[in-house]
Amino acid sequence: MAVTTAQSGRAATVKSGISAAVADALIAAVIAMLLALPILTYKSVEQQTSLEVVSRWPWVLVGVAAVFIGRLALNLIWPRLGGASDGLARLGTVLARLFERVGGWRTAIGALLGLTLAASSAGWLATSRWLDLLLIVPLVIGVWRRSPAWLFLGLALFFPFAPGATRYYVENFGILVLIYVMLGWGLNVVVGLAGLLDLGYVAFYAVGAYAYALLAQHFGLSFWICLPLAGILAAFWGVILGFPVLRLRGDYLAIVTLAFGEIIRIVLINWQSLTGGPNGISGIPRPTLFGLEFKAEGGFADYFGLEHTSLHRIIFLYYIILAMALATNWATIRLRRLPVGRAWEALREDEIACRSLGINITNTKLTAFSIGAMFGGFAGAFFATKQGFISPESFTFWESAIILAIVVLGGMGSQVGVAVAALVMIGGTELFRDLEIYRMLVFGAAMVAVMVWRPRGVVSGRVPTIALGATRRIGSDLVKEGHG
Amino acid sequence: MEYFVQQLINGVTLGSIYGLIAIGYTMVYGIIGMINFAHGDVFMVGSFTALLLFLLIGLTAASPLIVIVLAIVGVLIVAMALTAVWGWTIERLAYRPLRGSFRLAPLITAIGMSIVLSNMVQIAQGARVKNLPPDIKDRLSGGFQVMESNGFAAVVSYRQLIIVGVTIALMALFTWIITSTPLGRAQRACEQDRTMAALTGVDVDRTISLTFVIGAALAAVAGVMFLVYYGAIDFYIGFVAGIKAFTAAVLGGIGSLPGAMLGGLLIGLIEVFWAGYVGSEYKDVAAFSLLAIVLIFRPEGLLGRPEIEKV
Amino acid sequence: MTTADPGPVLEVEALGMRFGGLVAVDDLTFSAQRGEITALIGPNGAGKTTVFNCITGFYRPTSGQIQARHADGATYPLHAMPGHRICEEANVARTFQNIRLFAGMSLLENLLVAQHNKLMRASGYTIGGLLGLPSYARAERVAVDLAKHWLQRVGLLHRADDAAGDLPYGDQRRLEIARAMCTGPVLLCLDEPAAGLNPRESRELNRLLVSMRGENGLSIVLIEHDMGVVMEISDRIVVLDYGRKIAEGTPSEIRTNPAVIAAYLGVEDEEVEQVEQEIRR
């Protein structure tokens, strides 16, 4: 008797569970329906004299049905996944332990090195055996130093010669991703280390780009002379803009930096006599390799006795931005270990305590702001020389937003995280360029999803800059994000 | 003088629209301390909703004025309701899971949501500028002449009257809601201390959701006004108006309702006057510079409460 | 080396601090002698922390003067100096009532940040350090040694590489003192250093403070509610109530001062008003 009651009770809960799930899914479907009304159910189409509306009900109904079924499936399956996700987590720890026991990164990179050597001897890699060394040497160092960073470096060095890396991919995937890696690392100094929310970072990118374009146009200076000048100019602007506003806190700083970004863009559009207005500046000279130009006759190809292709110039540009990004990384890592870098992080942790320890807050914020700006300026000069043409359209607020998203999604203050985020976000959207308009939709949705999944970014926590014993990672729950 | 009065009228109208959007920013900031970057795009969604509703109603040039007025009121109410659903959904999906975590995370999801909304509308409705059907536009033109001399007349159009009138009415309504209803009390309690509010029986989730719903509904009103006033919209208006309205909210002192309205009016006025007397190229620079200057001398905004530094 | 006594390390003269209509500190005059521990006591809301905030530059006093004097006779007008220079030039360091450590940084990093100005100069304002000059590496080694010394003194050397936010409460209080000491202060201002400590930790703190007193001419001013601590280690006590000084003297003088006993000692905070009312009657 008791047993039957228990059984029927369970059956009842299961039943009520199902009906609750159905009810919840129905609510979700109704909300989806309301959201779609009328903005998705009707499309306004321009006719000769006026707008006409075209119905799209079938599509919307399919979408609403999908929401219903999806939500229902989620409701029914999710509670049963509790055990499964525990099991997954346990599997994860077991795998991680196994990984350490087998030898960790050293073994993993060693195995990759073996594969690479085999592929190289079979002639599957680059066209020349010598070029394979670009990948092999960093892998060897990686095995020796047990660091996966060398693996990434090797891949980055080898990328232009990898099988299947066409001119299109090197230019639109490789170079573009590296520009954003560099911008991300530059902004990381401001947002990740010093905890200053800067929504107008693109202004310094623009200053760098226009500085090079104008200096080259009016004074005929070469890229290599203008590069440091562009950085210095951007840093100078960082100081000028930063000085009045850095005593503002948090979101006030954010809106003022955003405003400055917009002001600079509007000035670029309207100061036609200097900047060419919305038409921009074209014919920006390309960089040279110790005076060698990349042209059909008497240039790089002739000098080295190679057949001229436009790929040479692209690969050269690729290595320039790789070197610039690596220099940014090197400088940032180095700065973190200097008093100024520690002061930045301390400022992010507690501004009042910093003041009580005799740290000049304004100056410290200004250095972070201007050094971040300088990296942005360098990247801007590169962007100008890579494109050969710049216009204010390249420097909208969305650029700032995307760079900030890279920094936050990657994990504030983490160099590796920022690089990974740039690769996934920029590389991902470039790979899906065929999807045209949908890719930005997916891009935005992915930003939301990743943030909800990992609010502290992909690589969270921080590594102390100095240690008496072994360095231990500090959990992200302790690390503050700053408020100014 | 007539020119000045005309600019004043235009500035107040534009400022009313900014003010209505700014209230959404300021309420959300007040209650959960985040910049709701998607709010400008919610305004844009509201505007498109209104446009489609107008098209669906299918007014003709022959419709009597009373039908047109009723149509506008109806569209306003439906657009407010539907846009409010968007506000609620955005909060539920993108902000609630991150409440109480890291401050920058909701900022990034807000930017993500903004990208999603503007691209969604771009895909669904196309990238071209959409014009309000001339039937409706023509029926709404006309207005009162305020003063006239030397052949130049300052005119208050019916549309401007509607916009300013609706704004004043809504301001009064929401001031009443915030100061004298249980919802307003719950909101103010959540602003002060969310944990404590929850302990004393305030349903925090519901209060925050309602804040987003109200903000989105007001943005929809602004969207309808914008559509009726300018007669042309595209998917990009959300960004431009959003930034201006946010600037207005900060200028007035973010978190303060009268501040948002004052900031909106100031931004609207400076934009219109700058465009009228100096030139329209740098009107946005003027608005942003005003913001920077005010914040440098009064970091909490015009009507904001100063943040007392606790040591 | 017995040169003429340069005078008290800290002189507060007619200090007044008003917030709008609220008078937090009113016409307060006292001084702290060199090499001594001076305690600032008083009921909650008496204005003690406000006095500290005026001394360390977080508030600008509405009226009055605050002067720090080094052993070499140099004087510093603290009421008119920007906050960060008070620590750097006048060598006045402080701790906070609600501990303000850099929670996400390791203990060692916390103590290195405290030596910022010194290290900044050694790193050639970053440029030399960026180039990897050996002089900076040397300076950093010296700084690490000083940090290790203070970690040892407060008994936290074994946790040098842990995050400061991971420490238990009592350890955080001691770390904050160590951090303030790494700035090389002449005057150390402690805001309720014993708050929240258990009796054992409180005794350890007493021992630490007594051992630090007079070391390299260090003077200490502290705010404390724990009368056990105050009576045991202070050389002089200043009693505040409603922003005014109601008594000053040695612990034994304060112990027998009837006004203080009535207003404060041996009476719970809640009962203070009651006692005062009784006295007035």
Coordinates of N, CA and C in Angstrom, one line a residue, chain C residues 33-136:
Chain C
Q33 N 54.6 62.9 21.1 CA 56.0 62.9 21.4 C 56.7 61.9 20.5
R34 N 58.0 62.2 20.2 CA 58.8 61.4 19.5 C 59.1 60.1 20.2
G35 N 59.0 58.9 19.5 CA 59.4 57.7 20.1 C 58.3 57.2 21.1
E36 N 57.2 57.8 21.1 CA 56.1 57.3 22.0 C 54.9 56.8 21.3
I37 N 54.1 56.1 22.0 CA 52.8 55.6 21.5 C 51.7 56.5 22.1
T38 N 51.0 57.3 21.2 CA 50.0 58.2 21.6 C 48.6 57.5 21.2
A39 N 47.7 57.4 22.1 CA 46.4 56.8 21.8 C 45.4 57.9 21.7
L40 N 44.5 57.7 20.7 CA 43.4 58.6 20.5 C 42.2 57.8 20.8
I41 N 41.5 58.1 21.9 CA 40.3 57.3 22.2 C 39.1 58.2 22.3
G42 N 38.0 57.5 22.4 CA 36.7 58.2 22.5 C 35.6 57.4 22.0
P43 N 34.3 57.7 22.4 CA 33.2 56.9 22.0 C 33.0 56.9 20.4
N44 N 32.2 56.0 19.9 CA 32.0 56.0 18.5 C 31.5 57.4 18.0
G45 N 32.0 57.8 16.9 CA 31.5 59.1 16.3 C 32.1 60.3 17.0
A46 N 33.2 60.0 17.7 CA 33.9 61.2 18.4 C 34.7 62.0 17.5
G47 N 35.0 61.4 16.3 CA 35.8 62.2 15.3 C 37.2 61.7 15.2
K48 N 37.5 60.5 15.8 CA 38.9 60.1 15.8 C 39.4 59.8 14.3
T49 N 38.6 59.0 13.6 CA 39.1 58.7 12.2 C 39.2 60.0 11.4
T50 N 38.3 61.0 11.6 CA 38.3 62.2 10.9 C 39.7 62.9 11.2
V51 N 40.1 62.9 12.4 CA 41.4 63.4 12.8 C 42.5 62.7 11.9
F52 N 42.4 61.4 11.9 CA 43.4 60.7 11.1 C 43.4 61.1 9.6
N53 N 42.2 61.2 9.1 CA 42.1 61.6 7.7 C 42.6 63.0 7.4
C54 N 42.5 63.8 8.4 CA 43.1 65.2 8.3 C 44.7 65.1 8.3
I55 N 45.2 64.2 9.2 CA 46.6 64.1 9.4 C 47.2 63.5 8.1
T56 N 46.5 62.5 7.5 CA 47.1 61.8 6.4 C 46.6 62.4 5.0
G57 N 46.0 63.5 5.1 CA 45.7 64.2 3.8 C 44.5 63.8 3.0
F58 N 43.7 62.9 3.6 CA 42.5 62.5 2.9 C 41.4 63.6 3.0
Y59 N 41.4 64.3 4.1 CA 40.5 65.5 4.2 C 41.4 66.7 4.4
R60 N 40.9 67.8 3.8 CA 41.5 69.1 4.1 C 40.8 69.7 5.2
P61 N 41.5 70.0 6.3 CA 40.8 70.6 7.5 C 40.2 71.9 7.2
T62 N 39.0 72.2 7.9 CA 38.4 73.4 7.7 C 39.1 74.5 8.3
S63 N 39.8 74.2 9.5 CA 40.6 75.2 10.1 C 41.7 74.5 10.9
G64 N 42.7 75.3 11.3 CA 43.7 74.8 12.2 C 44.9 74.3 11.4
Q65 N 45.9 73.8 12.1 CA 47.2 73.4 11.5 C 47.6 72.0 12.0
I66 N 48.3 71.3 11.1 CA 48.9 70.0 11.6 C 50.3 70.0 11.1
Q67 N 51.2 69.8 12.0 CA 52.6 69.8 11.6 C 53.4 68.6 12.0
A68 N 54.1 68.0 11.0 CA 54.9 66.9 11.4 C 56.4 67.4 11.4
R69 N 57.2 66.9 12.4 CA 58.5 67.3 12.5 C 59.5 66.1 12.6
H70 N 60.5 66.1 11.7 CA 61.4 65.0 11.7 C 62.5 65.3 12.8
A71 N 63.3 64.2 13.0 CA 64.3 64.3 14.0 C 65.4 65.4 13.7
D72 N 65.5 65.6 12.4 CA 66.5 66.7 12.0 C 65.9 68.1 12.0
G73 N 64.7 68.2 12.5 CA 64.1 69.5 12.7 C 63.3 70.0 11.6
A74 N 63.3 69.3 10.4 CA 62.5 69.7 9.3 C 61.0 69.5 9.6
T75 N 60.3 70.6 9.2 CA 58.8 70.5 9.6 C 58.0 70.4 8.3
Y76 N 56.9 69.8 8.4 CA 56.0 69.6 7.2 C 54.6 70.0 7.6
P77 N 54.0 70.9 6.9 CA 52.6 71.3 7.2 C 51.6 70.3 6.5
L78 N 51.2 69.3 7.3 CA 50.4 68.2 6.7 C 49.1 68.7 6.2
H79 N 48.5 69.8 6.8 CA 47.2 70.3 6.5 C 47.2 70.9 5.1
A80 N 48.4 71.2 4.5 CA 48.4 71.8 3.2 C 49.1 71.0 2.2
M81 N 49.4 69.8 2.5 CA 50.2 69.0 1.5 C 49.2 68.0 0.8
P82 N 49.5 67.7 -0.5 CA 48.7 66.7 -1.2 C 48.9 65.4 -0.6
G83 N 47.8 64.5 -0.6 CA 47.8 63.2 0.1 C 49.1 62.4 -0.1
H84 N 49.5 62.2 -1.4 CA 50.5 61.2 -1.6 C 51.9 61.7 -1.1
R85 N 52.0 63.1 -1.0 CA 53.3 63.6 -0.6 C 53.5 63.5 1.0
I86 N 52.4 63.3 1.7 CA 52.5 63.2 3.1 C 53.2 61.9 3.5
C87 N 53.0 60.9 2.7 CA 53.7 59.7 3.0 C 55.1 59.8 2.5
E88 N 55.3 60.3 1.3 CA 56.6 60.3 0.6 C 57.6 61.2 1.3
E89 N 57.1 62.5 1.6 CA 58.1 63.4 2.2 C 58.0 63.6 3.7
A90 N 56.8 63.6 4.2 CA 56.7 63.8 5.7 C 56.8 62.5 6.4
N91 N 56.9 61.4 5.6 CA 57.0 60.0 6.2 C 56.0 59.7 7.3
V92 N 54.8 60.0 6.9 CA 53.7 59.7 7.8 C 52.9 58.6 7.1
A93 N 52.8 57.4 7.7 CA 52.1 56.3 7.1 C 50.9 55.9 7.9
R94 N 49.9 55.2 7.4 CA 48.8 54.9 8.1 C 48.2 53.5 7.7
T95 N 47.3 53.0 8.6 CA 46.5 51.9 8.2 C 45.0 52.3 8.3
F96 N 44.1 51.4 7.9 CA 42.7 51.8 7.8 C 41.9 50.9 8.7
Q97 N 40.8 51.5 9.2 CA 39.8 50.9 10.1 C 39.3 49.6 9.4
N98 N 38.8 49.8 8.1 CA 38.3 48.6 7.4 C 39.4 48.2 6.4
I99 N 40.4 47.5 6.9 CA 41.6 47.1 6.2 C 41.5 47.3 4.7
R100 N 42.6 48.0 4.2 CA 42.6 48.2 2.7 C 43.9 47.6 2.2
L101 N 43.9 46.3 2.0 CA 45.1 45.7 1.4 C 44.8 45.6 -0.1
F102 N 45.8 45.2 -0.9 CA 45.6 44.9 -2.3 C 45.3 43.4 -2.4
A103 N 44.0 43.1 -2.3 CA 43.6 41.7 -2.0 C 44.1 40.7 -3.1
G104 N 44.1 41.2 -4.3 CA 44.5 40.3 -5.4 C 46.0 40.2 -5.6
M105 N 46.7 40.8 -4.8 CA 48.2 40.8 -5.0 C 48.8 40.0 -3.8
S106 N 50.0 39.4 -4.1 CA 50.6 38.6 -3.0 C 51.1 39.5 -1.9
L107 N 51.4 38.9 -0.8 CA 51.9 39.7 0.4 C 53.1 40.4 0.0
L108 N 54.0 39.7 -0.7 CA 55.3 40.4 -1.1 C 55.0 41.5 -2.0
E109 N 54.1 41.4 -3.0 CA 53.8 42.5 -3.9 C 53.2 43.7 -3.1
N110 N 52.4 43.4 -2.1 CA 51.8 44.5 -1.3 C 52.9 45.3 -0.7
L111 N 54.0 44.6 -0.2 CA 55.0 45.3 0.5 C 56.0 46.0 -0.5
L112 N 56.0 45.5 -1.7 CA 56.8 46.2 -2.7 C 56.1 47.5 -3.2
V113 N 54.8 47.4 -3.3 CA 54.1 48.6 -3.7 C 54.3 49.7 -2.7
A114 N 54.4 49.3 -1.4 CA 54.7 50.3 -0.4 C 56.0 51.0 -0.6
Q115 N 56.9 50.4 -1.3 CA 58.2 51.0 -1.5 C 58.3 51.6 -2.9
H116 N 57.1 52.0 -3.4 CA 57.0 52.5 -4.8 C 58.0 53.6 -5.1
N117 N 57.9 54.7 -4.4 CA 58.7 55.9 -4.8 C 60.2 55.6 -4.8
K118 N 60.7 54.9 -3.8 CA 62.1 54.5 -3.8 C 62.4 53.7 -5.1
L119 N 61.6 52.7 -5.3 CA 61.9 51.8 -6.5 C 61.7 52.5 -7.8
M120 N 60.8 53.4 -7.8 CA 60.5 54.2 -9.0 C 61.8 55.0 -9.4
R121 N 62.4 55.6 -8.4 CA 63.6 56.4 -8.7 C 64.7 55.4 -9.2
A122 N 64.8 54.2 -8.5 CA 65.8 53.3 -8.8 C 65.6 52.7 -10.2
S123 N 64.4 52.7 -10.7 CA 64.2 52.1 -12.0 C 64.3 53.3 -13.1
G124 N 64.8 54.4 -12.7 CA 65.0 55.5 -13.6 C 63.6 55.9 -14.2
Y125 N 62.6 56.0 -13.3 CA 61.3 56.3 -13.7 C 60.9 55.4 -14.9
T126 N 61.1 54.1 -14.7 CA 60.6 53.0 -15.6 C 61.6 52.8 -16.7
I127 N 62.2 53.8 -17.3 CA 63.0 53.6 -18.5 C 64.2 52.7 -18.2
G128 N 64.9 53.0 -17.1 CA 66.1 52.2 -16.8 C 65.6 50.7 -16.5
G129 N 64.5 50.6 -15.8 CA 64.0 49.3 -15.5 C 63.6 48.5 -16.7
L130 N 63.1 49.2 -17.7 CA 62.6 48.6 -18.9 C 63.8 48.0 -19.7
L131 N 64.9 48.8 -19.6 CA 66.1 48.4 -20.3 C 66.9 47.3 -19.5
G132 N 66.5 47.0 -18.3 CA 67.1 46.0 -17.5 C 68.4 46.4 -16.9
L133 N 68.5 47.7 -16.5 CA 69.8 48.1 -15.8 C 70.0 47.4 -14.5
P134 N 71.2 47.0 -14.2 CA 71.5 46.2 -13.0 C 71.2 47.0 -11.7
S135 N 71.3 48.4 -11.8 CA 71.1 49.1 -10.6 C 69.6 48.9 -10.1
Y136 N 68.7 48.8 -11.0 CA 67.3 48.5 -10.6 C 67.2 47.1 -9.9

